[in-house]
Amino acid sequence: MKEALPTANMGLGKICLYLERMASKSLTFMVLTKVFFSFVTVPLIALLLGSFFSFSGRKMVFDWGFLNLADSFPGMVIFMTVAFLWLLCFSFEQSGLVRFSSAALKNSEERVVSVLKRILRIFPRLLGLAAFKAGILLLCAVPAFRILPALGRTFTRQLPVGTYPSVGTGAFGWIAAMLSLLVVSRLLISWVFAIHYAVLEGKTFVGSLKASTNLVNGSRKRVLLTMLAFWPLSLLLIIANSTVFRVSRDFVIRSSCDPTSMNILKLSVFASVETMITTALSIGVSVIYSILMTRLFYELKEGYSDDEATSVTNPVKTKSLTLQRPWILPLLIFLAIQGVFFGYFGRFLVDSEIELPLVTAHRGSSFKAPENSLSAIRAAFEDGADIIEIDVQMTRDGILVLNHDRSLTKVAGVGERVHNLSFAEIADLDIGSRFSKQFSGERIPTLAEVITYMTKIPSSVRLNVELKDYGYSPGISEAVVQLIKEMDFSDRVMITSTSIERLSAVRELAPDISIGLIVGYLSSSVWNADVDFYSVPSTILNQRFIQRARSLERDVHVWTINNTEAMSRYSAMGVASIITDRPDVLSRLLLSQAQMSIFQLRVLSILMT
């Protein structure tokens, strides 16, 4: 076994010695190539992925369903193109590292400029290698794509929300997938030295593949054991890094009561830092792997021993590996740029219009607590709502209270209407017992009480006040605006109504307050109204409505969506907010979509690293 593994008799000291010889120059080369690919190749890959996602009829594919599209001809073309670009980037980086590793093993000097010139001269061969590998590997790997959704369901935490392909993976599919993985593995091992032949001996891409296959055929076990000795440890390191970030991220999100939009921002921040560290790990892994495989290449081909190369140094005293100071700052700057690039700004590469909708709690968290109650409002905040929607009516004596229906029958069992009662007559009504004994004694809150509570929670949570006077309180617009101004709450409130007249009064009194028209049916008055957004029922909302609203620079809120499938559909359509009785479910769904979106961005990150 020891003879089969060059790493077994190579020793950590020699690895550190080779790293010492090539560290600064190889680091410079890696930073230069990664910066280039970050701003040239990766945006192109992102554009292709964005085009691929659009074949689903959505702006983004948030689940494993995108694998189903790989069966289509456009999907195959795009996947092959992306694979080609990735292999081209990988081949370019590995070509440079092979040159530096060869120089380090032979104790010779290699300049960054000369390496770049050498790679550019053989660039057509790298193109051929990348194209050929992409085509063959992709054709062999397509059956394996079909088992990924099943593996995802098996090994990932089951969320109560989210969508997966309904097509199952039969026995034939599993057999085909396993065979394809075996073929891909064999080809990867056979072609492991193709870049070495192209870079060090100048062979054509076909000649490089043949020479690598012939070299490996005589020592396949040794090559396989070398790869197995290196890659599992490297993968464990990367998995450990990802696990630490996942656990930390989940803990931070669970321990806070921030709205969903803030938690999505936290996901982006964690993704940025994780990408930075993953990039640093990938650079180290790539350099060490290049040293091991280049040494193995010379051993198998020439019976090479590096004893002579290391005789100029003292093999007993191993120098500690240090980076020269001039190279540390560029590396840190690059990692920071790369982390931000993929963790936050990278989402705009896929589709500049992708925005997850805000969570609006309909009458508070009305599934968990009595609608339009303080308990429902508190529950909505705890469930991660970005916006809390309430219905406001005016009592006979001018007090603004919360209630939706014309009468109080539903919430309190009283057939009277709010505008016919004084606040004193309403104040003692129990609206909790009819919902659950747990809420026995719950009272109808005033708008002032709600705003007072809102001032105690994060300012990122906003209030949607729907004017619900049913035509009996013509002064409700003035009363609501006056109270909002008195309590200095204008910057956290939006006002909605079915009445353009009521909204016009709000606009005249408080131009800084956002107003939205609740659309019951379509007419020309909808588009002529001076409003900031539309609140639209799901029964009449379609993509054409959203496009027309956007042409007028107006957002669209959709109501009332409690089904996760519909939530996913409207999220993909690009609405600004989804109004729901289940903000807890919608929040979890959007977080899972954000994680999937970040997973797709990680794909871009992996393509670069």
mmCIF file of C-alpha atoms in Angstrom, residues 6 105-106 294-309:
data_model
loop_
_atom_site.group_PDB
_atom_site.id
_atom_site.type_symbol
_atom_site.label_atom_id
_atom_site.label_comp_id
_atom_site.label_asym_id
_atom_site.label_seq_id
_atom_site.Cartn_x
_atom_site.Cartn_y
_atom_site.Cartn_z
ATOM 1 C CA PRO A 6 3.258 8.695 -3.473
ATOM 2 C CA LEU A 105 9.701 19.414 -8.172
ATOM 3 C CA LYS A 106 12.818 20.019 -10.305
ATOM 4 C CA THR A 294 2.560 16.154 -11.120
ATOM 5 C CA ARG A 295 4.959 14.142 -8.977
ATOM 6 C CA LEU A 296 2.968 10.986 -9.700
ATOM 7 C CA PHE A 297 3.051 11.828 -13.416
ATOM 8 C CA TYR A 298 6.855 11.958 -13.407
ATOM 9 C CA GLU A 299 7.119 8.785 -11.311
ATOM 10 C CA LEU A 300 4.896 6.769 -13.637
ATOM 11 C CA LYS A 301 6.441 8.154 -16.809
ATOM 12 C CA GLU A 302 10.118 8.477 -15.945
ATOM 13 C CA GLY A 303 10.592 6.741 -12.610
ATOM 14 C CA TYR A 304 11.279 10.231 -11.239
ATOM 15 C CA SER A 305 12.539 10.668 -7.681
ATOM 16 C CA ASP A 306 12.693 14.067 -6.049
ATOM 17 C CA ASP A 307 15.591 13.167 -3.733
ATOM 18 C CA GLU A 308 18.060 15.016 -5.960
ATOM 19 C CA ALA A 309 15.842 18.056 -6.154
#
